[in-house]
């Protein structure tokens, strides 16, 4: 059976006459839009007609570009050396970037429309795109003049971007000296980090000790990069008029500060239960003073749970069907219509993803299916993204971009469905393995993410007064880990250097790239709690919620399912789902391991 995906719904090949014609069409359209913007923004005549025309232009351009760019990207993801794929991938990006100046001009013009609300109310097309237009106006508030924007963009190439390159070079070429079998070897950092999953306790500890002491060689350089990037972010935030980097992130996420506040509060309340789990794991591994940091990923029970692709498909469809026919029918369609590229092969990139193709109302899912339960769960995760995309098909292409905190909702939700189902069918040892994987993942997303949030807040706070030394940064990290993990971890074995290789701290354009993960996980769990309360009516509400993720603020999106993200109780109900798993884990481990 052919387990490759079909791309002919887009184009037959890069030589396809349709592909060539679409490239030509894209060139013409970009040229047309540029000229039109230049002509239209000189005065304020016919504002409504101009706004309508602009929306039509952007819809056409976005759809055409999506089709072309997706074809290149998908081709490359299963054949990374594809020559024409690589060529067009770069060419398309370059073509689109030529519109930046004109777009900036148009955004300013839209923001200066005096009676925007009246105009929107007067036109069905504008009404449909009201959120899109208002987002342009909202973002404009923080834009500087054309000249300043130009200077910032250029200086960032030699500022934060250059520092990221430098830091990545340091990390990529970093070698850790480690003694293996009586011989001292130099190993790449990634290999040493992977040893945290080793089944041998001594190996895990050795890897940690070697890793920590290895940073002496590069710590000053990495600290310089962190100081430079965080410093640049602070300067730009101030110039643009944001209250703080956190304020900027929240605005970009369409999220209220109140929401973040109550979510963090509920997370903090839940720490005792995570610490209980960590201490249990410590005990199982023979530690008395809490878990050493290097044992966080230690495997406790090794249990293979084989699942062929056929069996995996059937399992996913069956359990999706218990949720709703719409979800199960969608999954079946994706499987039958060859939307999934299943098996690992040469030239194919690692991991898994789902890519929506709004312009043809389909999606494609890439897997590297390896015949295990974890592969079934990944398939459910990606199909969850696909279903999200399916729910957005009726929307305009300008209304489908959802912010990061909502990006993993549908996928985590589907994962939860399949995990809960697999727990029901598992024997006790298998159940313990499934639970351990799930809970250790949740511990990262709730407890570790909390420590990263405190760390980043503190770094920004102190960086305002000048650069921080390696020692200071290490101490901020240790304090943050202590605050989050408490007695769950052995205070003697924390990880002061977690800021070195975690790339999230070095994204100048996406600060606090931590709490959205917690938000995503807890929102999905909270939705699952709602589902358990009302199995008949929830699935339809869920679909409606997914359909508006690209055209409302987060608080308004979740209102579709009757959820108030500004209430601590909502987050408590999400954490309660994890608590049930932890209780079951402790119960089972007492039974099996004693
Ligand atoms: Zn995902």
PDB file of N, CA and C and ligand atoms in Angstrom, residues 352-354 381-382 385 407-408 411-412 415, ligand 1:
ATOM      1  N   UNK A 352       7.126  15.321  13.241  1.00  0.00           N
ATOM      2  CA  UNK A 352       5.800  15.230  12.643  1.00  0.00           C
ATOM      3  C   UNK A 352       5.185  16.622  12.620  1.00  0.00           C
ATOM      4  N   UNK A 353       4.344  16.875  11.624  1.00  0.00           N
ATOM      5  CA  UNK A 353       3.621  18.154  11.618  1.00  0.00           C
ATOM      6  C   UNK A 353       2.352  18.033  10.790  1.00  0.00           C
ATOM      7  N   UNK A 354       1.503  19.034  10.911  1.00  0.00           N
ATOM      8  CA  UNK A 354       0.313  19.111  10.079  1.00  0.00           C
ATOM      9  C   UNK A 354       0.308  20.482   9.433  1.00  0.00           C
ATOM     10  N   UNK A 381      -2.399  13.561  17.629  1.00  0.00           N
ATOM     11  CA  UNK A 381      -2.019  14.962  17.821  1.00  0.00           C
ATOM     12  C   UNK A 381      -2.112  15.723  16.492  1.00  0.00           C
ATOM     13  N   UNK A 382      -1.485  15.172  15.449  1.00  0.00           N
ATOM     14  CA  UNK A 382      -1.476  15.863  14.150  1.00  0.00           C
ATOM     15  C   UNK A 382      -2.868  15.902  13.531  1.00  0.00           C
ATOM     16  N   UNK A 385      -4.637  18.841  14.891  1.00  0.00           N
ATOM     17  CA  UNK A 385      -4.334  20.075  14.139  1.00  0.00           C
ATOM     18  C   UNK A 385      -5.154  20.109  12.854  1.00  0.00           C
ATOM     19  N   UNK A 407      -2.478  27.551  19.576  1.00  0.00           N
ATOM     20  CA  UNK A 407      -1.993  26.698  18.485  1.00  0.00           C
ATOM     21  C   UNK A 407      -2.046  25.209  18.812  1.00  0.00           C
ATOM     22  N   UNK A 408      -1.849  24.841  20.065  1.00  0.00           N
ATOM     23  CA  UNK A 408      -1.786  23.420  20.403  1.00  0.00           C
ATOM     24  C   UNK A 408      -3.046  22.906  21.089  1.00  0.00           C
ATOM     25  N   UNK A 411      -4.729  19.882  19.068  1.00  0.00           N
ATOM     26  CA  UNK A 411      -3.845  18.716  19.028  1.00  0.00           C
ATOM     27  C   UNK A 411      -3.751  18.054  20.399  1.00  0.00           C
ATOM     28  N   UNK A 412      -3.573  18.872  21.448  1.00  0.00           N
ATOM     29  CA  UNK A 412      -3.478  18.303  22.794  1.00  0.00           C
ATOM     30  C   UNK A 412      -4.801  17.656  23.198  1.00  0.00           C
ATOM     31  N   UNK A 415      -4.907  14.311  21.611  1.00  0.00           N
ATOM     32  CA  UNK A 415      -3.951  13.458  22.321  1.00  0.00           C
ATOM     33  C   UNK A 415      -4.584  12.924  23.597  1.00  0.00           C
TER      34      UNK A 415
HETATM   35 ZN1  LIG B   1       1.411  20.271  17.618  1.00  0.00          ZN
END
